[in-house]
mmCIF file of C-alpha atoms in Angstrom:
data_model
loop_
_atom_site.group_PDB
_atom_site.id
_atom_site.type_symbol
_atom_site.label_atom_id
_atom_site.label_comp_id
_atom_site.label_asym_id
_atom_site.label_seq_id
_atom_site.Cartn_x
_atom_site.Cartn_y
_atom_site.Cartn_z
ATOM 1 C CA MET A 744 -37.491 45.487 -44.809
ATOM 2 C CA LEU A 745 -38.217 42.066 -44.071
ATOM 3 C CA ASP A 746 -37.538 41.054 -47.757
ATOM 4 C CA ARG A 747 -34.306 42.990 -47.752
ATOM 5 C CA ILE A 748 -33.161 41.074 -44.252
ATOM 6 C CA THR A 749 -34.169 37.850 -45.985
ATOM 7 C CA ALA A 750 -32.151 38.163 -48.989
ATOM 8 C CA PHE A 751 -29.099 39.133 -46.645
ATOM 9 C CA PHE A 752 -29.219 35.703 -44.868
ATOM 10 C CA GLN A 753 -30.228 34.094 -48.557
ATOM 11 C CA GLY A 754 -26.996 35.474 -49.745
ATOM 12 C CA ILE A 755 -25.041 34.624 -46.732
ATOM 13 C CA GLY A 756 -26.264 31.095 -46.944
ATOM 14 C CA GLN A 757 -25.417 31.069 -51.144
ATOM 15 C CA ALA A 758 -21.715 32.209 -50.059
ATOM 16 C CA VAL A 759 -21.468 29.681 -47.255
ATOM 17 C CA GLY A 760 -22.740 26.941 -49.748
ATOM 18 C CA ARG A 761 -20.152 27.974 -52.507
ATOM 19 C CA GLY A 762 -17.368 28.066 -49.866
ATOM 20 C CA ILE A 763 -17.776 24.501 -48.533
ATOM 21 C CA GLY A 764 -18.383 23.571 -52.189
ATOM 22 C CA LEU A 765 -15.111 24.887 -52.851
ATOM 23 C CA LEU A 766 -13.470 23.268 -50.042
ATOM 24 C CA ILE A 767 -14.688 19.914 -50.767
ATOM 25 C CA ALA A 768 -13.738 20.096 -54.920
ATOM 26 C CA TRP A 769 -10.389 21.086 -53.624
ATOM 27 C CA PHE A 770 -9.862 18.117 -51.444
ATOM 28 C CA VAL A 771 -11.488 15.746 -54.075
ATOM 29 C CA TRP A 772 -9.677 17.151 -57.047
ATOM 30 C CA PRO A 773 -6.456 15.204 -56.369
ATOM 31 C CA PHE A 774 -7.903 12.157 -56.266
ATOM 32 C CA MET A 775 -10.184 12.659 -59.041
ATOM 33 C CA ALA A 776 -6.901 13.477 -61.152
ATOM 34 C CA ALA A 777 -4.986 10.675 -60.014
ATOM 35 C CA HIS A 778 -7.844 8.170 -60.753
ATOM 36 C CA GLY A 779 -8.212 9.589 -64.186
ATOM 37 C CA TRP A 780 -4.387 9.443 -64.761
ATOM 38 C CA TYR A 781 -4.533 5.677 -63.387
ATOM 39 C CA ARG A 782 -7.293 4.695 -65.713
ATOM 40 C CA GLN A 783 -5.563 5.576 -68.578
ATOM 41 C CA ARG A 784 -2.401 3.936 -67.786
ATOM 42 C CA HIS A 785 -1.365 -0.214 -68.762
ATOM 43 C CA TRP A 786 -1.354 -2.782 -66.208
ATOM 44 C CA MET A 787 2.035 -2.727 -66.116
ATOM 45 C CA VAL A 788 1.889 0.730 -64.145
ATOM 46 C CA LYS A 789 -1.400 -0.199 -62.649
ATOM 47 C CA GLY A 790 -0.545 -3.484 -60.936
ATOM 48 C CA PRO A 791 2.605 -2.176 -58.842
ATOM 49 C CA ILE A 792 0.465 0.760 -57.840
ATOM 50 C CA LEU A 793 -2.464 -1.245 -56.970
ATOM 51 C CA ALA A 794 -0.196 -3.346 -54.954
ATOM 52 C CA PHE A 795 1.297 -0.588 -52.962
ATOM 53 C CA LEU A 796 -2.007 0.954 -51.980
ATOM 54 C CA VAL A 797 -3.262 -2.412 -50.697
ATOM 55 C CA LEU A 798 -0.017 -2.758 -48.921
ATOM 56 C CA MET A 799 -0.395 0.699 -47.094
ATOM 57 C CA PHE A 800 -4.130 -0.061 -46.654
ATOM 58 C CA GLY A 801 -3.240 -3.195 -44.942
ATOM 59 C CA LEU A 802 -0.477 -1.661 -42.544
ATOM 60 C CA TYR A 803 -2.483 1.403 -41.814
ATOM 61 C CA GLY A 804 -5.385 -0.793 -40.961
ATOM 62 C CA TYR A 805 -2.991 -3.099 -38.705
ATOM 63 C CA PHE A 806 -1.434 0.015 -37.112
ATOM 64 C CA PHE A 807 -5.065 1.805 -36.208
ATOM 65 C CA TRP A 808 -6.203 -1.681 -34.840
ATOM 66 C CA GLN A 809 -3.230 -2.139 -32.814
ATOM 67 C CA THR A 810 -3.451 1.299 -31.266
ATOM 68 C CA GLN A 811 -6.932 1.093 -30.408
ATOM 69 C CA VAL A 812 -7.380 -2.322 -29.010
ATOM 70 C CA TRP A 813 -5.522 -2.965 -25.520
ATOM 71 C CA THR A 814 -5.554 -6.536 -25.064
ATOM 72 C CA ASN A 815 -5.729 -8.053 -21.609
ATOM 73 C CA PHE A 816 -5.767 -4.264 -20.265
ATOM 74 C CA ASN A 817 -7.014 -4.869 -16.460
ATOM 75 C CA PRO A 818 -5.823 -2.732 -13.216
ATOM 76 C CA ASN A 819 -7.197 -5.517 -11.214
ATOM 77 C CA PHE A 820 -4.763 -8.475 -12.864
ATOM 78 C CA VAL A 821 -2.777 -8.712 -9.803
ATOM 79 C CA ASP A 822 -5.802 -10.260 -8.085
ATOM 80 C CA SER A 823 -5.698 -13.396 -10.166
ATOM 81 C CA TYR A 824 -2.143 -14.071 -8.771
ATOM 82 C CA ARG A 825 -3.470 -14.849 -4.830
ATOM 83 C CA TRP A 826 0.013 -13.389 -3.727
ATOM 84 C CA SER A 827 -1.645 -12.834 -0.303
ATOM 85 C CA GLU A 828 -1.941 -16.669 0.053
ATOM 86 C CA ARG A 829 1.968 -16.824 0.040
ATOM 87 C CA THR A 830 3.620 -17.681 3.797
ATOM 88 C CA VAL A 831 7.055 -17.623 2.933
ATOM 89 C CA PRO A 832 9.088 -14.801 1.703
ATOM 90 C CA ALA A 833 11.162 -15.050 -1.728
ATOM 91 C CA GLY A 834 14.079 -17.050 -1.660
ATOM 92 C CA GLN A 835 13.716 -18.695 1.631
ATOM 93 C CA GLU A 836 13.513 -22.410 1.762
ATOM 94 C CA LEU A 837 9.525 -23.869 1.528
ATOM 95 C CA PRO A 838 8.427 -26.427 3.985
ATOM 96 C CA ALA A 839 8.435 -29.933 2.486
ATOM 97 C CA THR A 840 4.655 -29.638 1.880
ATOM 98 C CA ALA A 841 4.472 -26.100 0.991
ATOM 99 C CA PRO A 842 4.444 -25.474 -2.897
ATOM 100 C CA ALA A 843 6.040 -22.493 -4.199
ATOM 101 C CA SER A 844 3.245 -20.438 -4.939
ATOM 102 C CA ALA A 845 -0.573 -20.582 -4.958
ATOM 103 C CA ASN A 846 -0.775 -22.002 -8.311
ATOM 104 C CA ALA A 847 2.108 -24.623 -7.998
ATOM 105 C CA THR A 848 2.271 -27.966 -7.480
ATOM 106 C CA ALA A 849 4.178 -29.344 -4.261
ATOM 107 C CA PRO A 850 7.770 -30.231 -4.713
ATOM 108 C CA ALA A 851 8.875 -33.876 -4.740
ATOM 109 C CA THR A 852 9.427 -35.747 -1.735
ATOM 110 C CA GLY A 853 12.888 -34.831 -0.425
ATOM 111 C CA ALA A 854 13.587 -32.365 -2.873
ATOM 112 C CA ARG A 855 14.830 -28.869 -1.641
ATOM 113 C CA GLN A 856 12.683 -26.125 -3.105
ATOM 114 C CA CYS A 857 12.666 -22.366 -2.404
ATOM 115 C CA GLN A 858 10.173 -19.550 -2.728
ATOM 116 C CA SER A 859 10.113 -17.673 -6.144
ATOM 117 C CA SER A 860 9.794 -14.144 -6.346
ATOM 118 C CA ALA A 861 6.642 -12.489 -6.900
ATOM 119 C CA ILE A 862 8.355 -9.213 -8.448
ATOM 120 C CA VAL A 863 10.106 -11.203 -10.674
ATOM 121 C CA ASP A 864 6.832 -12.902 -12.022
ATOM 122 C CA ALA A 865 5.200 -9.081 -12.139
ATOM 123 C CA ALA A 866 7.772 -7.887 -14.056
ATOM 124 C CA ALA A 867 8.025 -10.835 -16.777
ATOM 125 C CA ASP A 868 4.107 -10.825 -17.006
ATOM 126 C CA LEU A 869 4.082 -6.829 -17.152
ATOM 127 C CA THR A 870 6.580 -7.021 -20.244
ATOM 128 C CA ASP A 871 4.870 -10.075 -22.001
ATOM 129 C CA MET A 872 1.523 -7.893 -21.936
ATOM 130 C CA ASN A 873 3.498 -5.260 -23.599
ATOM 131 C CA VAL A 874 5.321 -7.149 -26.168
ATOM 132 C CA ASN A 875 3.367 -10.404 -26.892
ATOM 133 C CA GLN A 876 -0.262 -9.966 -25.632
ATOM 134 C CA ASN A 877 -0.116 -6.539 -27.611
ATOM 135 C CA ALA A 878 2.170 -5.215 -30.157
ATOM 136 C CA TRP A 879 5.103 -2.646 -29.369
ATOM 137 C CA ILE A 880 3.499 0.432 -30.779
ATOM 138 C CA SER A 881 6.653 2.536 -30.169
ATOM 139 C CA SER A 882 8.858 0.756 -32.648
ATOM 140 C CA MET A 883 6.439 -0.057 -35.222
ATOM 141 C CA LEU A 884 7.183 1.357 -38.865
ATOM 142 C CA LEU A 885 4.150 3.464 -39.481
ATOM 143 C CA TYR A 886 4.542 4.973 -35.731
ATOM 144 C CA ARG A 887 8.034 5.965 -36.364
ATOM 145 C CA LEU A 888 6.729 7.949 -39.936
ATOM 146 C CA GLY A 889 4.559 9.716 -37.890
ATOM 147 C CA PHE A 890 1.446 11.477 -39.377
ATOM 148 C CA PHE A 891 2.555 13.195 -42.470
ATOM 149 C CA GLY A 892 5.962 13.650 -41.039
ATOM 150 C CA ILE A 893 4.898 14.660 -37.445
ATOM 151 C CA ASP A 894 5.493 12.754 -34.540
ATOM 152 C CA TRP A 895 2.617 10.838 -33.330
ATOM 153 C CA ASP A 896 3.072 11.878 -29.917
ATOM 154 C CA HIS A 897 2.632 15.463 -30.952
ATOM 155 C CA THR A 898 -0.742 14.520 -32.489
ATOM 156 C CA PRO A 899 -4.039 13.890 -30.517
ATOM 157 C CA PHE A 900 -4.620 10.463 -31.427
ATOM 158 C CA LEU A 901 -3.115 6.967 -31.962
ATOM 159 C CA ASP A 902 -0.518 7.517 -29.146
ATOM 160 C CA ASN A 903 -2.009 6.420 -25.897
ATOM 161 C CA LYS A 904 -1.234 3.105 -26.101
ATOM 162 C CA ALA A 905 2.332 3.880 -27.003
ATOM 163 C CA SER A 906 2.456 6.000 -24.001
ATOM 164 C CA PHE A 907 1.013 3.444 -21.702
ATOM 165 C CA GLN A 908 3.494 0.670 -22.865
ATOM 166 C CA ARG A 909 6.418 3.216 -22.011
ATOM 167 C CA GLY A 910 5.030 3.796 -18.611
ATOM 168 C CA VAL A 911 4.569 0.336 -17.737
ATOM 169 C CA ASN A 912 8.330 -0.203 -19.375
ATOM 170 C CA GLN A 913 9.692 2.253 -17.188
ATOM 171 C CA ALA A 914 8.626 0.508 -14.149
ATOM 172 C CA VAL A 915 9.627 -2.486 -15.287
ATOM 173 C CA ARG A 916 13.251 -0.788 -15.864
ATOM 174 C CA ARG A 917 13.533 0.442 -12.556
ATOM 175 C CA THR A 918 12.454 -3.059 -10.926
ATOM 176 C CA SER A 919 14.785 -4.775 -12.943
ATOM 177 C CA THR A 920 17.751 -2.326 -12.154
ATOM 178 C CA GLU A 921 17.136 -3.024 -8.519
ATOM 179 C CA LEU A 922 16.603 -6.628 -8.568
ATOM 180 C CA VAL A 923 20.608 -6.570 -10.090
ATOM 181 C CA ASP A 924 21.729 -4.143 -7.646
ATOM 182 C CA SER A 925 20.328 -5.402 -4.370
ATOM 183 C CA LEU A 926 17.451 -7.726 -4.321
ATOM 184 C CA GLY A 927 19.146 -10.577 -6.340
ATOM 185 C CA ARG A 928 22.028 -10.547 -4.656
ATOM 186 C CA VAL A 929 23.822 -10.412 -0.995
ATOM 187 C CA ARG A 930 24.848 -6.825 -1.006
ATOM 188 C CA GLY A 931 28.714 -6.776 -0.783
ATOM 189 C CA THR A 932 29.464 -10.695 -0.481
ATOM 190 C CA SER A 933 27.964 -12.133 -3.632
ATOM 191 C CA SER A 934 28.530 -11.585 -7.421
ATOM 192 C CA ILE A 935 25.541 -9.953 -9.896
ATOM 193 C CA ASN A 936 23.159 -12.965 -11.040
ATOM 194 C CA ASN A 937 23.834 -13.217 -14.987
ATOM 195 C CA ASN A 938 20.488 -13.507 -15.821
ATOM 196 C CA LEU A 939 19.035 -10.329 -13.901
ATOM 197 C CA GLN A 940 21.931 -8.718 -15.632
ATOM 198 C CA ASP A 941 20.963 -9.852 -19.171
ATOM 199 C CA ALA A 942 17.207 -9.107 -18.226
ATOM 200 C CA ARG A 943 18.136 -5.619 -17.315
ATOM 201 C CA GLY A 944 20.416 -4.944 -20.375
ATOM 202 C CA ASN A 945 17.574 -6.356 -22.636
ATOM 203 C CA LEU A 946 14.848 -4.046 -20.882
ATOM 204 C CA GLN A 947 17.308 -0.958 -21.040
ATOM 205 C CA PHE A 948 17.129 -1.259 -25.250
ATOM 206 C CA ASP A 949 15.605 2.007 -26.736
ATOM 207 C CA GLU A 950 12.089 1.310 -26.835
ATOM 208 C CA TYR A 951 11.817 3.761 -30.290
ATOM 209 C CA SER A 952 14.406 2.019 -32.058
ATOM 210 C CA TRP A 953 12.754 0.047 -35.370
ATOM 211 C CA TYR A 954 15.232 -2.420 -36.647
ATOM 212 C CA PHE A 955 18.921 -3.131 -35.311
ATOM 213 C CA GLY A 956 21.699 -4.963 -36.668
ATOM 214 C CA LEU A 957 22.828 -7.666 -34.602
ATOM 215 C CA SER A 958 26.002 -8.143 -36.972
ATOM 216 C CA PRO A 959 26.975 -6.829 -40.259
ATOM 217 C CA PHE A 960 25.512 -9.786 -41.960
ATOM 218 C CA GLY A 961 23.070 -11.287 -39.507
ATOM 219 C CA PRO A 962 19.329 -10.658 -39.068
ATOM 220 C CA LYS A 963 17.717 -7.372 -37.923
ATOM 221 C CA THR A 964 15.708 -7.097 -34.431
ATOM 222 C CA PRO A 965 13.243 -5.127 -33.391
ATOM 223 C CA THR A 966 13.367 -3.663 -30.426
ATOM 224 C CA PRO A 967 10.326 -6.074 -28.780
ATOM 225 C CA SER A 968 12.614 -9.062 -29.296
ATOM 226 C CA TYR A 969 15.289 -7.645 -26.869
ATOM 227 C CA TYR A 970 12.183 -7.460 -24.194
ATOM 228 C CA ARG A 971 11.079 -11.015 -25.240
ATOM 229 C CA ALA A 972 14.613 -12.079 -24.387
ATOM 230 C CA ALA A 973 14.363 -10.096 -20.889
ATOM 231 C CA ILE A 974 11.229 -12.140 -19.949
ATOM 232 C CA GLY A 975 13.114 -15.334 -20.619
ATOM 233 C CA LYS A 976 15.854 -14.410 -18.244
ATOM 234 C CA LEU A 977 13.432 -13.175 -15.705
ATOM 235 C CA LYS A 978 11.631 -16.595 -15.763
ATOM 236 C CA ALA A 979 15.040 -18.535 -15.577
ATOM 237 C CA PHE A 980 16.276 -16.786 -12.633
ATOM 238 C CA ASN A 981 12.838 -17.555 -10.936
ATOM 239 C CA ALA A 982 13.335 -21.241 -11.802
ATOM 240 C CA ASP A 983 16.795 -20.864 -10.288
ATOM 241 C CA LEU A 984 15.364 -19.669 -7.291
ATOM 242 C CA THR A 985 12.986 -22.178 -7.034
ATOM 243 C CA ALA A 986 15.536 -24.558 -7.202
ATOM 244 C CA CYS A 987 17.726 -22.641 -4.464
ATOM 245 C CA ASN A 988 20.431 -22.031 -6.725
ATOM 246 C CA ALA A 989 19.862 -18.104 -6.844
ATOM 247 C CA THR A 990 19.487 -15.610 -4.122
ATOM 248 C CA PHE A 991 16.824 -13.252 -2.886
ATOM 249 C CA ASP A 992 17.835 -10.658 -0.435
ATOM 250 C CA SER A 993 14.239 -9.959 1.458
ATOM 251 C CA ARG A 994 15.931 -7.785 4.038
ATOM 252 C CA ALA A 995 14.316 -4.799 5.197
ATOM 253 C CA ASP A 996 17.245 -2.242 4.052
ATOM 254 C CA ASN A 997 16.433 -3.494 0.587
ATOM 255 C CA LEU A 998 13.166 -3.281 0.675
ATOM 256 C CA ILE A 999 13.696 0.722 2.078
ATOM 257 C CA GLN A 1000 16.001 1.284 -1.107
ATOM 258 C CA PHE A 1001 13.458 -0.228 -3.402
ATOM 259 C CA ILE A 1002 10.859 2.155 -2.394
ATOM 260 C CA ASP A 1003 12.957 4.927 -2.447
ATOM 261 C CA ARG A 1004 13.568 4.204 -5.568
ATOM 262 C CA ILE A 1005 10.177 4.133 -6.773
ATOM 263 C CA ALA A 1006 8.891 7.259 -4.823
ATOM 264 C CA ASN A 1007 11.753 8.963 -6.738
ATOM 265 C CA ASP A 1008 10.667 7.658 -9.988
ATOM 266 C CA LEU A 1009 7.054 8.685 -9.386
ATOM 267 C CA GLY A 1010 8.350 11.933 -7.982
ATOM 268 C CA GLY A 1011 9.757 12.701 -11.516
ATOM 269 C CA THR A 1012 6.499 12.105 -13.134
ATOM 270 C CA SER A 1013 4.692 14.306 -10.637
ATOM 271 C CA ALA A 1014 7.167 17.212 -12.121
ATOM 272 C CA ILE A 1015 6.447 16.089 -15.297
ATOM 273 C CA LEU A 1016 2.567 16.722 -15.032
ATOM 274 C CA ARG A 1017 2.718 19.458 -12.821
ATOM 275 C CA GLU A 1018 5.207 21.632 -15.719
ATOM 276 C CA ARG A 1019 2.450 20.562 -18.510
ATOM 277 C CA SER A 1020 -0.563 21.161 -16.386
ATOM 278 C CA GLU A 1021 0.761 24.835 -15.068
ATOM 279 C CA ASN A 1022 2.242 26.122 -18.462
ATOM 280 C CA TYR A 1023 -0.450 24.642 -20.881
ATOM 281 C CA ASN A 1024 -4.097 25.123 -20.581
ATOM 282 C CA ALA A 1025 -5.399 24.435 -23.892
ATOM 283 C CA GLY A 1026 -7.744 22.255 -22.427
ATOM 284 C CA TRP A 1027 -8.977 18.844 -25.083
ATOM 285 C CA PHE A 1028 -6.811 20.984 -27.750
ATOM 286 C CA ASP A 1029 -3.516 20.259 -25.973
ATOM 287 C CA THR A 1030 -1.759 17.268 -27.754
ATOM 288 C CA ARG A 1031 0.542 16.719 -25.503
ATOM 289 C CA ALA A 1032 -1.495 16.240 -22.313
ATOM 290 C CA ASP A 1033 -2.841 12.623 -23.256
ATOM 291 C CA ASP A 1034 0.546 11.073 -23.864
ATOM 292 C CA ARG A 1035 1.651 12.954 -20.511
ATOM 293 C CA PHE A 1036 -1.164 11.325 -18.613
ATOM 294 C CA TRP A 1037 -1.045 7.618 -20.158
ATOM 295 C CA PHE A 1038 2.780 7.589 -19.459
ATOM 296 C CA ALA A 1039 1.937 8.229 -15.843
ATOM 297 C CA TYR A 1040 -0.974 6.001 -15.754
ATOM 298 C CA GLY A 1041 1.301 3.168 -17.189
ATOM 299 C CA GLN A 1042 4.046 3.727 -14.764
ATOM 300 C CA LEU A 1043 1.120 3.458 -11.907
ATOM 301 C CA TYR A 1044 -0.282 0.000 -13.369
ATOM 302 C CA GLY A 1045 3.314 -1.253 -13.442
ATOM 303 C CA TYR A 1046 4.342 -0.041 -9.866
ATOM 304 C CA TYR A 1047 1.172 -1.347 -8.488
ATOM 305 C CA ALA A 1048 1.819 -4.965 -9.942
ATOM 306 C CA VAL A 1049 5.432 -4.571 -8.532
ATOM 307 C CA LEU A 1050 4.361 -3.453 -5.097
ATOM 308 C CA SER A 1051 1.714 -5.827 -4.822
ATOM 309 C CA ALA A 1052 3.989 -8.841 -5.338
ATOM 310 C CA ALA A 1053 6.508 -6.759 -3.151
ATOM 311 C CA GLY A 1054 4.227 -7.671 -0.237
ATOM 312 C CA ALA A 1055 4.577 -11.087 -0.837
ATOM 313 C CA ASP A 1056 7.927 -11.015 -1.292
ATOM 314 C CA PHE A 1057 8.900 -8.917 1.615
ATOM 315 C CA SER A 1058 5.759 -10.739 3.954
ATOM 316 C CA GLN A 1059 8.269 -11.469 7.015
ATOM 317 C CA VAL A 1060 9.464 -7.946 6.953
ATOM 318 C CA ILE A 1061 6.157 -6.223 6.855
ATOM 319 C CA ARG A 1062 4.923 -8.488 9.626
ATOM 320 C CA GLU A 1063 7.785 -8.051 11.771
ATOM 321 C CA ARG A 1064 7.715 -4.208 11.314
ATOM 322 C CA ASN A 1065 3.704 -4.526 11.885
ATOM 323 C CA ILE A 1066 3.251 -2.279 8.663
ATOM 324 C CA GLY A 1067 0.549 -4.188 6.919
ATOM 325 C CA PRO A 1068 -2.398 -1.793 7.125
ATOM 326 C CA LEU A 1069 0.020 1.054 5.811
ATOM 327 C CA TRP A 1070 0.928 -1.491 3.141
ATOM 328 C CA THR A 1071 -2.754 -2.179 2.107
ATOM 329 C CA ASP A 1072 -3.663 1.343 2.102
ATOM 330 C CA THR A 1073 -0.709 2.273 -0.064
ATOM 331 C CA LEU A 1074 -2.062 0.081 -2.629
ATOM 332 C CA SER A 1075 -5.380 1.138 -2.381
ATOM 333 C CA GLN A 1076 -4.015 4.664 -3.295
ATOM 334 C CA PHE A 1077 -2.595 3.115 -6.650
ATOM 335 C CA LYS A 1078 -6.058 1.270 -7.145
ATOM 336 C CA SER A 1079 -7.854 4.803 -6.739
ATOM 337 C CA ALA A 1080 -5.603 6.442 -9.175
ATOM 338 C CA LEU A 1081 -6.139 3.236 -11.712
ATOM 339 C CA ARG A 1082 -9.853 3.988 -11.613
ATOM 340 C CA ILE A 1083 -9.322 7.364 -13.499
ATOM 341 C CA GLN A 1084 -9.743 6.496 -17.577
ATOM 342 C CA PRO A 1085 -11.356 9.716 -19.335
ATOM 343 C CA ALA A 1086 -12.065 8.991 -22.935
ATOM 344 C CA ILE A 1087 -10.379 12.369 -24.023
ATOM 345 C CA ILE A 1088 -7.537 13.779 -21.853
ATOM 346 C CA SER A 1089 -8.059 17.533 -21.022
ATOM 347 C CA ASN A 1090 -5.585 20.024 -19.856
ATOM 348 C CA GLY A 1091 -7.806 22.886 -18.786
ATOM 349 C CA ARG A 1092 -7.220 25.233 -16.074
ATOM 350 C CA GLU A 1093 -7.565 23.926 -12.467
ATOM 351 C CA ASP A 1094 -10.009 26.282 -11.670
ATOM 352 C CA GLY A 1095 -11.680 26.277 -14.791
ATOM 353 C CA TRP A 1096 -15.477 24.781 -15.161
ATOM 354 C CA ILE A 1097 -15.744 23.880 -18.922
ATOM 355 C CA MET A 1098 -12.697 21.909 -19.618
ATOM 356 C CA PRO A 1099 -11.201 19.466 -16.809
ATOM 357 C CA SER A 1100 -7.747 19.175 -15.670
ATOM 358 C CA HIS A 1101 -7.296 15.678 -15.910
ATOM 359 C CA LEU A 1102 -3.285 16.189 -15.405
ATOM 360 C CA ALA A 1103 -4.082 18.064 -12.390
ATOM 361 C CA VAL A 1104 -5.984 14.883 -10.871
ATOM 362 C CA MET A 1105 -3.492 12.441 -11.919
ATOM 363 C CA GLY A 1106 -0.705 14.459 -10.379
ATOM 364 C CA PHE A 1107 -2.574 14.548 -7.175
ATOM 365 C CA TYR A 1108 -3.134 11.024 -7.139
ATOM 366 C CA ILE A 1109 0.722 10.348 -7.833
ATOM 367 C CA LEU A 1110 1.545 12.361 -4.917
ATOM 368 C CA ARG A 1111 -0.909 10.722 -2.649
ATOM 369 C CA VAL A 1112 0.909 7.288 -3.757
ATOM 370 C CA ARG A 1113 4.388 8.903 -3.251
ATOM 371 C CA SER A 1114 3.262 10.295 0.377
ATOM 372 C CA ASN A 1115 2.304 7.011 1.328
ATOM 373 C CA LEU A 1116 5.481 5.274 0.006
ATOM 374 C CA VAL A 1117 7.551 7.740 2.094
ATOM 375 C CA GLU A 1118 5.522 7.247 5.229
ATOM 376 C CA VAL A 1119 5.761 3.249 4.855
ATOM 377 C CA ARG A 1120 9.713 3.864 4.221
ATOM 378 C CA SER A 1121 9.903 6.112 7.204
ATOM 379 C CA VAL A 1122 8.391 3.280 9.162
ATOM 380 C CA LEU A 1123 10.852 0.957 8.054
ATOM 381 C CA ASP A 1124 13.850 2.877 8.859
ATOM 382 C CA ARG A 1125 12.944 3.586 12.585
#
């Protein structure tokens, strides 16, 4: 009896071994056949094929490197600005002995100088991180080609950084719109600032576009070039503001409207996370959970910087309305959310005990942040 059982399991082992061998042979055969065909060709044929393979190897190596290495990713990067040391709101004239920012040099004697905008600095630096310090993934050729025709966003790998960058860009886009419509002008009595208008237009450019013709005969410019142009326009606005040649309207009603827009934007992202969390519970096998998570993370990353900067630009309003502790608590909620950095995103059931639900956790933190923003808005509106 024991011999029969042993023989049975040996038969199973041999069958499994043959199956694995056939699978390996099936996978290796095309490469072996291609190698045999290639070895018999003339160098006139071998040369171009070898050059093409080297090119593709280099492109995919670069693509893999850029998607995995996140240069200067630091949720606490706003601490380096020392915005808390600013005493003058954005757009207001500085005392003769006060620098425009914590890192600026004092103006020349007798020169008129105004406080620059920390919000504009944050928007420019966030965009700089996206397209200069890192490659913009979403419009790279290999990202657009996908994985054997499948959109990278529909796969479980190589799309996290792209989603994070798009989330940061969403926050910057929303901020640029508010700068044009209200913050960068005296509402109803001044024209739209041209630098801010150009920056908004450039930031609205489709983040997925690979190449776009500037003219029928001119060069072709990828999406990141438009975002780089926006950085220049934002810095030009701040230079004009420092020279008191531009306007930043740091009134309480503008801050209320700005907070409203951010809260609504985060509310939309919360709804996306909730929909995915409720209707798809594939755990670690949900291939769309990672891009949903990292988009939300990037959005929080961007808004954390922008609202930290707003605390400096609207410092007078915050002091007068006595909302300093509430404002600090709101920023603390952002920091708590940004501490969540799982290696693998799981979209399991909320009551599951094996696979966690990272989307539900991120949605919870977004709602906490939004709740604080609504409370700040309520206090300001009293």
